[in-house]
Coordinates of C-alpha atoms in Angstrom, one line a residue:
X1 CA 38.2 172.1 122.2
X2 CA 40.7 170.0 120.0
X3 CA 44.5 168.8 120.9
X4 CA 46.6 171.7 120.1
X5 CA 50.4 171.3 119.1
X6 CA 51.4 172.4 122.2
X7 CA 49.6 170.2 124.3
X8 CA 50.6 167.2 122.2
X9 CA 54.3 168.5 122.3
X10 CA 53.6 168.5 126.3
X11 CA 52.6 164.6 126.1
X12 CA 55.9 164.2 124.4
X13 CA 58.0 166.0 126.5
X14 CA 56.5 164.1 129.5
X15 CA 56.9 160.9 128.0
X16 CA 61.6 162.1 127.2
X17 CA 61.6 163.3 130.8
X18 CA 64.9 161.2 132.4
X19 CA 62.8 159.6 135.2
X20 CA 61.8 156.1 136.2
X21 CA 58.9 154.5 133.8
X22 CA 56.8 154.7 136.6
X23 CA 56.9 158.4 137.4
X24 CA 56.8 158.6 133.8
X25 CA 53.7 157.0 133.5
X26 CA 52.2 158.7 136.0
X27 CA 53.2 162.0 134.8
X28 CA 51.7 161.1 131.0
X29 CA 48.4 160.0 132.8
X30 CA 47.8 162.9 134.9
X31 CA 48.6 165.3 131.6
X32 CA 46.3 163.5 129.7
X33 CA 43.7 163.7 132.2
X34 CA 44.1 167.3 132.6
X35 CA 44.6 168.2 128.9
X36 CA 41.2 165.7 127.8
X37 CA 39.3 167.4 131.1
X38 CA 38.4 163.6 132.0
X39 CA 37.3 162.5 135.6
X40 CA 39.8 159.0 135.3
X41 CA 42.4 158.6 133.1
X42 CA 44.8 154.7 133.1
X43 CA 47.5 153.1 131.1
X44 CA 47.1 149.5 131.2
X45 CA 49.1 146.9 130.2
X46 CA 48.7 143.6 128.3
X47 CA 49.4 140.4 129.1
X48 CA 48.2 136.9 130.0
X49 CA 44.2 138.1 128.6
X50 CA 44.5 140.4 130.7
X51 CA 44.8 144.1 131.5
X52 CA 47.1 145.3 134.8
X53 CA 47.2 149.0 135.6
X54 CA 50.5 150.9 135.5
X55 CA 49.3 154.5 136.0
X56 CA 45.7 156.1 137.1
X57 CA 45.0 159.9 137.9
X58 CA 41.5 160.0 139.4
X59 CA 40.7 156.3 140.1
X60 CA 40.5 154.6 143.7
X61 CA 44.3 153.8 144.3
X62 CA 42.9 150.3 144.8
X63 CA 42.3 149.9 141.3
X64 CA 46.5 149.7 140.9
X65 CA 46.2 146.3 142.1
X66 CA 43.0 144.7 140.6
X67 CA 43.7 142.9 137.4
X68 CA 41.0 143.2 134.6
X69 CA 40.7 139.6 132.7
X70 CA 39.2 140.0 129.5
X71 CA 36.8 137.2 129.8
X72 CA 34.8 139.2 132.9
X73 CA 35.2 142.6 131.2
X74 CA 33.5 143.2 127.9
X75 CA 34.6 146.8 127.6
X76 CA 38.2 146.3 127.8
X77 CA 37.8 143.1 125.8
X78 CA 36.2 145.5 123.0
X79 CA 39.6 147.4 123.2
X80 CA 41.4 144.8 122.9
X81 CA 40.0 143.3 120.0
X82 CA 39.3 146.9 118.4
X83 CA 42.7 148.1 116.4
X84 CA 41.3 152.1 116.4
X85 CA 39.6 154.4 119.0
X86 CA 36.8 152.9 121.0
X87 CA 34.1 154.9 121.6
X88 CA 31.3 153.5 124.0
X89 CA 27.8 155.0 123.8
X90 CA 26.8 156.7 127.0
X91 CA 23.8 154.9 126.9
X92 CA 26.1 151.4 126.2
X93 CA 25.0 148.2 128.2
X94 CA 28.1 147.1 128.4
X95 CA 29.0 147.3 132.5
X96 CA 32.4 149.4 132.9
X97 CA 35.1 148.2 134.7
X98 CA 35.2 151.8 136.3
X99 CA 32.2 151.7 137.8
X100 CA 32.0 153.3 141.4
X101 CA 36.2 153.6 141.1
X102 CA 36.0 157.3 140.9
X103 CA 36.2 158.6 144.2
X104 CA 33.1 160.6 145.6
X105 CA 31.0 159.3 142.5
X106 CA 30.8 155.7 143.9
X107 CA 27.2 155.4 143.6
X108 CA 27.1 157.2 139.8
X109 CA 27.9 155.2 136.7
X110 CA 30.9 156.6 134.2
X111 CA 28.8 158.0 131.4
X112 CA 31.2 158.9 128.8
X113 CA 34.5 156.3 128.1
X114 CA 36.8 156.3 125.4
X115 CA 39.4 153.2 124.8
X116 CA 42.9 153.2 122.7
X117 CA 44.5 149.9 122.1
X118 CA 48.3 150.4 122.5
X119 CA 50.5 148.6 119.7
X120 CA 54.0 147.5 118.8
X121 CA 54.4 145.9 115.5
X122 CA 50.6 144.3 115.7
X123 CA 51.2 143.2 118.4
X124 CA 48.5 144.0 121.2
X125 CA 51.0 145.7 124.6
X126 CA 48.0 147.8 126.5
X127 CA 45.6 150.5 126.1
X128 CA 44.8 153.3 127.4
X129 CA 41.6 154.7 129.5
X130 CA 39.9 157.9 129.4
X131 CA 36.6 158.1 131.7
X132 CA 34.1 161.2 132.3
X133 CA 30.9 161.6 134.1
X134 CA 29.4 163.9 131.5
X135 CA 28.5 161.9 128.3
X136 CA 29.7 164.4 125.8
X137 CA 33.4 164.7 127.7
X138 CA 35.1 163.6 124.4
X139 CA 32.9 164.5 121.8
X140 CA 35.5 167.7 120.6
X141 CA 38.4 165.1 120.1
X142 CA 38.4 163.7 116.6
X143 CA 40.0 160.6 116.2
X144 CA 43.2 161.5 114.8
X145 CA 44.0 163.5 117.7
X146 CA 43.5 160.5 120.2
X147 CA 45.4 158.1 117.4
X148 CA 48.5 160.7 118.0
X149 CA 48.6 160.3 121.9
X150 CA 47.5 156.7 121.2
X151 CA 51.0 156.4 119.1
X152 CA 53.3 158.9 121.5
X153 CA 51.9 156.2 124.7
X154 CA 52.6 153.1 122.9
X155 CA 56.1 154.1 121.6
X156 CA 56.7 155.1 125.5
X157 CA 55.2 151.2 127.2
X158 CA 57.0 149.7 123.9
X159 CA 60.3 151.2 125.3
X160 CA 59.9 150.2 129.1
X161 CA 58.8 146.6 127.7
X162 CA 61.8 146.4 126.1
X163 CA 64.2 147.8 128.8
X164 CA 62.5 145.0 131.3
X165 CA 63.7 142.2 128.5
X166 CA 66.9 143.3 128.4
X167 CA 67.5 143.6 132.2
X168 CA 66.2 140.4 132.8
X169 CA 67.8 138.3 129.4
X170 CA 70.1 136.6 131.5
X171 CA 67.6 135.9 134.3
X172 CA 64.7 134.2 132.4
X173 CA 64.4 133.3 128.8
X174 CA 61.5 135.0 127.0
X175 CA 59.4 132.3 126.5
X176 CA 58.6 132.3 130.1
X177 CA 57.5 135.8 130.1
X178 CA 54.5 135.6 129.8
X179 CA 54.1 132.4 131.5
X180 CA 53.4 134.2 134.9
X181 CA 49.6 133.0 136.6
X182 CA 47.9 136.0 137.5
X183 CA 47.0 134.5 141.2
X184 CA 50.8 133.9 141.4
X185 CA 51.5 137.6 141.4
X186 CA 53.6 139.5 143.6
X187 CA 51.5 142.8 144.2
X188 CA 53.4 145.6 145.9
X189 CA 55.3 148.7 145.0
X190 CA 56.1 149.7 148.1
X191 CA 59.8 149.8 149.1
X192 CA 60.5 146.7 150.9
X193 CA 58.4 145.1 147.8
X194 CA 61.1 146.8 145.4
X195 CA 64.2 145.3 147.4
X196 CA 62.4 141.9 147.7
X197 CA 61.9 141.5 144.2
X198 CA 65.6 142.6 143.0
X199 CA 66.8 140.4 145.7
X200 CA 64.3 137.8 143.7
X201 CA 66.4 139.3 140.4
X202 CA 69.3 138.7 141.5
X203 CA 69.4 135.3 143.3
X204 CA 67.2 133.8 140.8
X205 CA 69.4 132.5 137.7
X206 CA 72.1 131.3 140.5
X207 CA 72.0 127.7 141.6
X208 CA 72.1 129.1 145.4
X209 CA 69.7 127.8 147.8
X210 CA 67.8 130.1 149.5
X211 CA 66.2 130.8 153.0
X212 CA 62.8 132.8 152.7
X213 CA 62.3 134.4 156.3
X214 CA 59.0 136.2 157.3
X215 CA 55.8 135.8 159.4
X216 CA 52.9 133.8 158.6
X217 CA 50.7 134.8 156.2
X218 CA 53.3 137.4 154.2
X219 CA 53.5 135.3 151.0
X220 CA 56.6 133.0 151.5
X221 CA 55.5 130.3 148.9
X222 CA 54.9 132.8 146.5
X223 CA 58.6 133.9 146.4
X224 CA 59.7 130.7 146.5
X225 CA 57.3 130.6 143.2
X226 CA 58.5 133.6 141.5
X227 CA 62.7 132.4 142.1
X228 CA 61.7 129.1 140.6
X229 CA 60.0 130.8 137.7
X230 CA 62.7 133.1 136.7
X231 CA 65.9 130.6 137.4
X232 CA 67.5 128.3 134.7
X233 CA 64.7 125.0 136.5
X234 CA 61.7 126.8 135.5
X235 CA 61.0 124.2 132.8
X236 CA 61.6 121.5 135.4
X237 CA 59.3 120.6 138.6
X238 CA 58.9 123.1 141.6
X239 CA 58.3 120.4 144.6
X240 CA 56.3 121.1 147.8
X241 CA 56.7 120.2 151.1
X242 CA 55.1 121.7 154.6
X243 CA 57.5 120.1 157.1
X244 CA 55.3 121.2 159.8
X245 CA 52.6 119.1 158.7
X246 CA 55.2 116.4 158.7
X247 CA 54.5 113.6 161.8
X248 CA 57.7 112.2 162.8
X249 CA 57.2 108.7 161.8
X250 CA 56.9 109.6 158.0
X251 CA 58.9 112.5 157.5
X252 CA 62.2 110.7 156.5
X253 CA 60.0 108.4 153.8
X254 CA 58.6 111.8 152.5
X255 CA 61.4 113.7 151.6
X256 CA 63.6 110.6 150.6
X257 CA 61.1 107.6 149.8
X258 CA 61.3 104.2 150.6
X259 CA 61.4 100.8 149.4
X260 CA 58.9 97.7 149.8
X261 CA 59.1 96.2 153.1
X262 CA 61.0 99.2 154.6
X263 CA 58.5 99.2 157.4
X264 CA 54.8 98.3 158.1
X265 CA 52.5 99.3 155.3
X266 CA 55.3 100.0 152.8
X267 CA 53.6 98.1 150.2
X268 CA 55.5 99.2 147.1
X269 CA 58.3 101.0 146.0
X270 CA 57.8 105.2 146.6
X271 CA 60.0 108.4 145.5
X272 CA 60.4 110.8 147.8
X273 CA 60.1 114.5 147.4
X274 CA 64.1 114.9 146.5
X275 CA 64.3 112.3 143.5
X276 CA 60.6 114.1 142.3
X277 CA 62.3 117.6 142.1
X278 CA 65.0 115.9 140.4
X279 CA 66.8 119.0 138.5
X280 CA 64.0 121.1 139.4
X281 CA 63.4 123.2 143.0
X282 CA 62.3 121.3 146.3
X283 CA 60.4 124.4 148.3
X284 CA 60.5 123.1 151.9
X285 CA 58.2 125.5 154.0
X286 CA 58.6 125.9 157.6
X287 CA 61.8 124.5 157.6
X288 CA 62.3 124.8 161.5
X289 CA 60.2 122.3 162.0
X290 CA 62.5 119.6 160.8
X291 CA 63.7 117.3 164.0
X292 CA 67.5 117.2 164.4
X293 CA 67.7 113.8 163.2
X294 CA 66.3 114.8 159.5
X295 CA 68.5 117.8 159.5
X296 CA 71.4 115.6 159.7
X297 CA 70.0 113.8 156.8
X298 CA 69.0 116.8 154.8
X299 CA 72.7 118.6 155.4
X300 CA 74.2 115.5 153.8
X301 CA 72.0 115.7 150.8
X302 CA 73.3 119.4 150.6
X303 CA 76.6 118.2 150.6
X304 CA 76.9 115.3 148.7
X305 CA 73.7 115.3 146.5
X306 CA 72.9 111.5 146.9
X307 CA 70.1 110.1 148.9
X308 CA 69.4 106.5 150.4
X309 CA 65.3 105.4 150.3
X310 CA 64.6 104.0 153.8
X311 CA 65.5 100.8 154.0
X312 CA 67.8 100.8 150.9
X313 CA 71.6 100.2 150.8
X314 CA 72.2 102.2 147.9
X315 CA 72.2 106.0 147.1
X316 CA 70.8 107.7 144.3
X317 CA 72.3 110.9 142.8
X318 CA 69.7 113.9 142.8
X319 CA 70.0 117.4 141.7
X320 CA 68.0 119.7 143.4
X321 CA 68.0 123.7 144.4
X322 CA 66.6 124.1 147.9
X323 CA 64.8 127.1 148.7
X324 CA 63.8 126.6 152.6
X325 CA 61.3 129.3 154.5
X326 CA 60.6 130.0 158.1
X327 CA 58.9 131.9 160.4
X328 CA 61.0 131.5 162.7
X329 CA 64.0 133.0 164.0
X330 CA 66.7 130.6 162.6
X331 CA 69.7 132.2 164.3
X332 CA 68.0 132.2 167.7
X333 CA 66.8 128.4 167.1
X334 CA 70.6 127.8 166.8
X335 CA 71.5 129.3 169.8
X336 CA 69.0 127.4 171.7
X337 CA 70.1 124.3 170.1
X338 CA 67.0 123.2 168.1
X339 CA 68.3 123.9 164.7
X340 CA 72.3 122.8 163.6
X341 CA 74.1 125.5 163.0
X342 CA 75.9 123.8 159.9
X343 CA 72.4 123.1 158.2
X344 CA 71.6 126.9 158.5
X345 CA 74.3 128.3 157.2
X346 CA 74.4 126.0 154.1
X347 CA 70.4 127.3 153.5
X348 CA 71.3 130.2 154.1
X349 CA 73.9 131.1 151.6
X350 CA 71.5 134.1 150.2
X351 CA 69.2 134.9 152.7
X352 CA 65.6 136.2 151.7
X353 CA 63.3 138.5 154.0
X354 CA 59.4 138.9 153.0
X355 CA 58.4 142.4 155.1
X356 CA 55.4 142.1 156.9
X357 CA 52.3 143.6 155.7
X358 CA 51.9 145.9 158.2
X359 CA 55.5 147.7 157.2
X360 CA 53.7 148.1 153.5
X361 CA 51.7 151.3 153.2
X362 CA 49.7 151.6 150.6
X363 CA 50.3 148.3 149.2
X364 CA 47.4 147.4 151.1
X365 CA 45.3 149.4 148.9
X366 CA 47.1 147.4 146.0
X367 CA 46.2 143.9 147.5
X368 CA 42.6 145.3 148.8
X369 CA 41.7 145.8 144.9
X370 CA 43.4 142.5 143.8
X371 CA 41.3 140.7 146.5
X372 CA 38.0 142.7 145.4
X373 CA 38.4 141.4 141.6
X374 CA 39.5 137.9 142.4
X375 CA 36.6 137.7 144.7
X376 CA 34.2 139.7 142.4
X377 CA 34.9 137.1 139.8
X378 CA 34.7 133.8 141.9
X379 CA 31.3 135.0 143.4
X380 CA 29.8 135.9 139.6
X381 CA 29.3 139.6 141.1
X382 CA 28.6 142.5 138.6
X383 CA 31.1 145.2 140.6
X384 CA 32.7 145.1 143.9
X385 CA 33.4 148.6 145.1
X386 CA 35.8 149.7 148.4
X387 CA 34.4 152.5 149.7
X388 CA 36.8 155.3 151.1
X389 CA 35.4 154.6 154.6
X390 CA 36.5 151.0 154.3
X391 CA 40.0 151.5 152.7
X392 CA 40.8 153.7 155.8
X393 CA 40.1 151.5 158.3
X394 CA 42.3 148.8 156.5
X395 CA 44.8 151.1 155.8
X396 CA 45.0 152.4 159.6
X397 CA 45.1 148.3 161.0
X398 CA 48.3 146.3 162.4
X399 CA 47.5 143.1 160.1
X400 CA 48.8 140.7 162.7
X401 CA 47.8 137.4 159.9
X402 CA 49.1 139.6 157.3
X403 CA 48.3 139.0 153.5
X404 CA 46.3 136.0 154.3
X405 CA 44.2 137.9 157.0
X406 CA 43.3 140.8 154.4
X407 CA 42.5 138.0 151.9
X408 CA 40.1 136.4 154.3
X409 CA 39.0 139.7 155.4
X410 CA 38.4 141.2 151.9
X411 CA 36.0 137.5 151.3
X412 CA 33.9 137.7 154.4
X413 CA 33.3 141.5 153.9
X414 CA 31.5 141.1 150.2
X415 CA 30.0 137.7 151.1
X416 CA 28.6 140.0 153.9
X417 CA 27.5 142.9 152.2
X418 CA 26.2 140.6 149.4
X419 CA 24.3 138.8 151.8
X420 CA 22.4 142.2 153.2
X421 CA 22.0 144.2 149.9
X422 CA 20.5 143.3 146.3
X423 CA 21.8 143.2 143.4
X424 CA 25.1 142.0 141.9
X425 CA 26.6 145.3 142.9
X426 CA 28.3 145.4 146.0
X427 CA 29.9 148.4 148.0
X428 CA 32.2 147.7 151.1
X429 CA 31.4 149.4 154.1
X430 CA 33.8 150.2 157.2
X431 CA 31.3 148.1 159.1
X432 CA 31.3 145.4 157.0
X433 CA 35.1 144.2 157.8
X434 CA 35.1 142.5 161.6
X435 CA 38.5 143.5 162.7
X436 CA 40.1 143.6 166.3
X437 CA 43.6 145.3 166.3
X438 CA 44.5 144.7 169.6
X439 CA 47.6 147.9 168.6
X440 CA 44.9 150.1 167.6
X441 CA 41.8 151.6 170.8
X442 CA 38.2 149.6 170.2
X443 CA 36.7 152.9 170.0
X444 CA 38.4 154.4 167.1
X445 CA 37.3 152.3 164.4
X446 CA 33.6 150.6 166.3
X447 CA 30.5 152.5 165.1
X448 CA 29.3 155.2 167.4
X449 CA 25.9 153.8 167.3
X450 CA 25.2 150.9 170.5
X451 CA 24.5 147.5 169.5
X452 CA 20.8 146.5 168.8
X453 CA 19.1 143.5 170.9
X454 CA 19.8 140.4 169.3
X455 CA 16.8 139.5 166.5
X456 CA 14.1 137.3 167.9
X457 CA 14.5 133.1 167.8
X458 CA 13.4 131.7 165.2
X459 CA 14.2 133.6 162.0
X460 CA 16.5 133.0 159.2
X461 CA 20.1 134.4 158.9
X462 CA 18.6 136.7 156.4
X463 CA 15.7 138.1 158.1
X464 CA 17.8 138.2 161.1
X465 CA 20.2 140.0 159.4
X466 CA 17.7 142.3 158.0
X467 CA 15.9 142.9 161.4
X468 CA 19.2 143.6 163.4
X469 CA 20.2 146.3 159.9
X470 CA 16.1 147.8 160.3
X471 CA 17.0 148.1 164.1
X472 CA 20.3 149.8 164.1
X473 CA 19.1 152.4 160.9
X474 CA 16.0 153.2 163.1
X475 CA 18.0 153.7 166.3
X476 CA 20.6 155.9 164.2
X477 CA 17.7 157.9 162.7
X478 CA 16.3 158.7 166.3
X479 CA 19.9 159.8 167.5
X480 CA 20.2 162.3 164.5
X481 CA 16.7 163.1 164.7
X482 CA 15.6 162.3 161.1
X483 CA 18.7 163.6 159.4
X484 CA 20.1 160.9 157.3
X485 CA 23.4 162.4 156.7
X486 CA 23.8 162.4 160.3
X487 CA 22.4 158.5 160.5
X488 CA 25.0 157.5 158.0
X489 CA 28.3 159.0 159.8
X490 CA 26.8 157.7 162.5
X491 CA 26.4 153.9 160.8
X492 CA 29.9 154.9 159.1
X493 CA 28.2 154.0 155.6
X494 CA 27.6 155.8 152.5
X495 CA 24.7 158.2 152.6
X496 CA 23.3 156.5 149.4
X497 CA 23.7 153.4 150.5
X498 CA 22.3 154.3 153.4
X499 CA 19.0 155.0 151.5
X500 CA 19.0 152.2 149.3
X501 CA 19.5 150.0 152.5
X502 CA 16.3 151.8 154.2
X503 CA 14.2 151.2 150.8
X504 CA 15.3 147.6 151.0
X505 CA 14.4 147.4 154.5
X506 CA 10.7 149.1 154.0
X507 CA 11.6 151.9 156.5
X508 CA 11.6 154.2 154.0

């Protein structure tokens, strides 16, 4: 079958529909995957050396949030160097980045994949995907066809890149663009993600200090991060401070330095955290931590902008935005008459609220897939793979630590599953992620089967491991009475897994 007029005519049309670039995406994506008859179908988009997803159709919706560096990905590095049609050998060694993505083919390898490098004026802006299970998916296509979509998709992401630069022209020059580090991401398209980050817009090129409000864990520093990197200071220091890690008897000396002799041990001259932020941004995280004392101290450096070392005479002028964050309940710490009501309303001038994860939805997913990559990469792994099982049961917990809990969780689930497979392939597991949600009944996520006897003294982690995994698959084969399907809901694991596991094991 080859690319009629029609159906290119259809891409087109898709591509002039008045919607938002996202839906727009989307909607391109999911035609191309039903007009090529592909299994997974992306647009990606270039930047930093690296490729981020803006559209899938038939991909785990955790892939939205995993970022593909080129450096661990020799397929899309091949597109990116390539300036025509990629097409990969089903047979290719190269590992693809899609590998156990497609839902219910997790344990099957994408067989046929075809690559087009996006352009605008030479200049490398994304590519787009087009993955099938059956080698010869794409063999009807000639070239020309998929340099015609290729064009009509690149002349669509040129457009939206060029929207974005004008909307932000008077928010952050363009040389810091692309100056963005991938770990220092904001991942989320959920709502509350979509009014923080206008909020972040909007605030950003003003001179306005800023309080960042949220629980622990939901990613305060990193607005803090993303304001300083798109207001008028981003060429100048951002500055660091944890006041709750602050003991009393230093605090003042931190944020405002001190001179020799000030007091015992004050050995030289030292600059404080105000003069080193100097027309740049002094972050100061948990902020109601401060005694009442320092935020005397601190109000009068928001007033005046001068600053006296400890035991000096004489002020020094600074310039410095102050972006403060809490997680606590600032206007309630007023009324209780630990925090000075004039301090909070001068931090407060644009108030700042990070949602908790919990209030997300499927931004989990998002930040499941960016943990999975980051940690695939640090841990030299070939492919780490969420299984549906194990994206439900993170999608359906309360996330009481938040971002940092699902980071931590997301670690010790592959160092887990690394640690009782083989390979450099990993596939997470519902029973590989420890969780206890107090909001959600211990029965509806545990494992039906009962808990083993603890292994014998004496072993290693790793035989221990392996005897307590030989136990439990024996004891789950007995209760289904030899049918594995059966064992593995039982086990809540992957049926295939499931046998590799058993192979690994020698009970099978």
């Amino acid at each position: 079958m080859s690319l009629s007029v029609n159906l290119l005519a259809k891409i087109a049309i898709e591509l002039q529909n008045g919607i938002s670039q996202e839906n727009r995406f989307q909607r391109l994506i999911s035609t191309l995957r039903e007009v090529l008859d592909c299994d997974a179908c992306a647009l990606l988009r270039y930047e930093q050396q690296q490729f981020r997803p803006l559209a899938i159709d038939g991909l785990s919706p955790d892939v939205l949030g995993r970022r593909f560096a080129l450096e661990a990905h020799p397929r899309l590095e091949a597109i990116a160097r390539a300036g025509d049609v990629v097409r990969f050998p089903a047979d290719s060694t190269l590992p693809d980045p899609y590998d156990g993505l497609i839902p219910d083919q997790e344990v099957l390898k994408v067989h046929a994949c075809v690559g087009l490098p996006l352009f605008a004026s030479q200049t490398l802006i994304g590519a787009l995907t087009m993955d099938g299970m059956n080698p010869t998916q794409f063999d009807t296509f000639s070239d020309e066809e998929l340099r015609l979509i290729a064009v009509l998709a690149a002349g669509a992401l040129n457009n939206a890149l060029l929207i974005e630069q004008l909307e932000n022209h008077d928010v952050l020059p363009v040389p810091h663009q692309g100056s963005k580090a991938p770990d220092s991401e904001m991942i989320g398209l959920s709502p509350g993600m979509m009014q923080l980050k206008k909020e972040i817009e909007i605030v950003a090129p003003s001179d306005l200090n800023v309080l960042i409000s949220g629980e622990t864990g939901t990613g305060k520093e990193l607005v803090a991060r993303a304001i300083h990197r798109a207001s008028t200071r981003a060429e100048k220091p951002l500055v660091y401070l944890n006041c709750a890690a602050l003991p009393e008897s230093v605090a003042e000396s931190e944020l405002f330095g001190h001179v020799k002799g000030a007091f015992t041990g004050a050995i030289s001259n030292r600059s404080g955290k105000f003069e080193m932020a100097h027309e740049g941004t002094l972050f100061l995280d948990e902020i109601g931590e401060l005694s009442l004392p320092l935020q005397a101290k601190l109000l009068r450096v928001l007033q005046y902008g001068d600053i006296q070392r400890v035991g000096d005479d004489r002020s020094l002028r600074v310039d410095v935005r102050v972006l403060a964050a809490t997680n606590r309940d600032l206007k309630q710490e007023v009324l209780d008459g630990n925090f000075r009501s004039d301090l909070f309303h001068r931090l407060s001038v644009f108030p700042v609220s990070v949602p908790a994860l919990r209030e997300r939805g499927d931004d989990i997913a998002l930040l499941a897939g960016f943990f999975c990559e980051q940690s695939r990469q640090r841990l030299g792994l070939t492919q780490v793979v969420l299984s549906q099982g194990a994206l439900q049961r993170l999608l359906h917990y309360g996330w009481p630590g938040n971002i940092r809990e699902l980071e931590h969780a997301i670690y010790r689930a592959i160092v887990l599953a690394r640690a009782t497979g083989s390979g450099s392939e990993v596939v997470l597991e519902p029973g590989h992620f420890a969780l206890n949600d107090p909001s959600h009944s211990p029965t509806s996520l545990a494992p039906v089967v009962s808990i083993p006897e603890p292994a014998p003294l004496g072993l290693s982690l790793r035989d221990a491991t392996d005897d307590f995994q030989r136990r439990a698959v024996r004891q789950a084969l007995t209760h289904s009475h030899g049918n594995w399907a059966a064992a593995a809901r039982e086990l809540d694991v992957n049926v295939a897994n499931l046998h590799r596991l058993a192979k690994r094991l020698g009970i099978k």
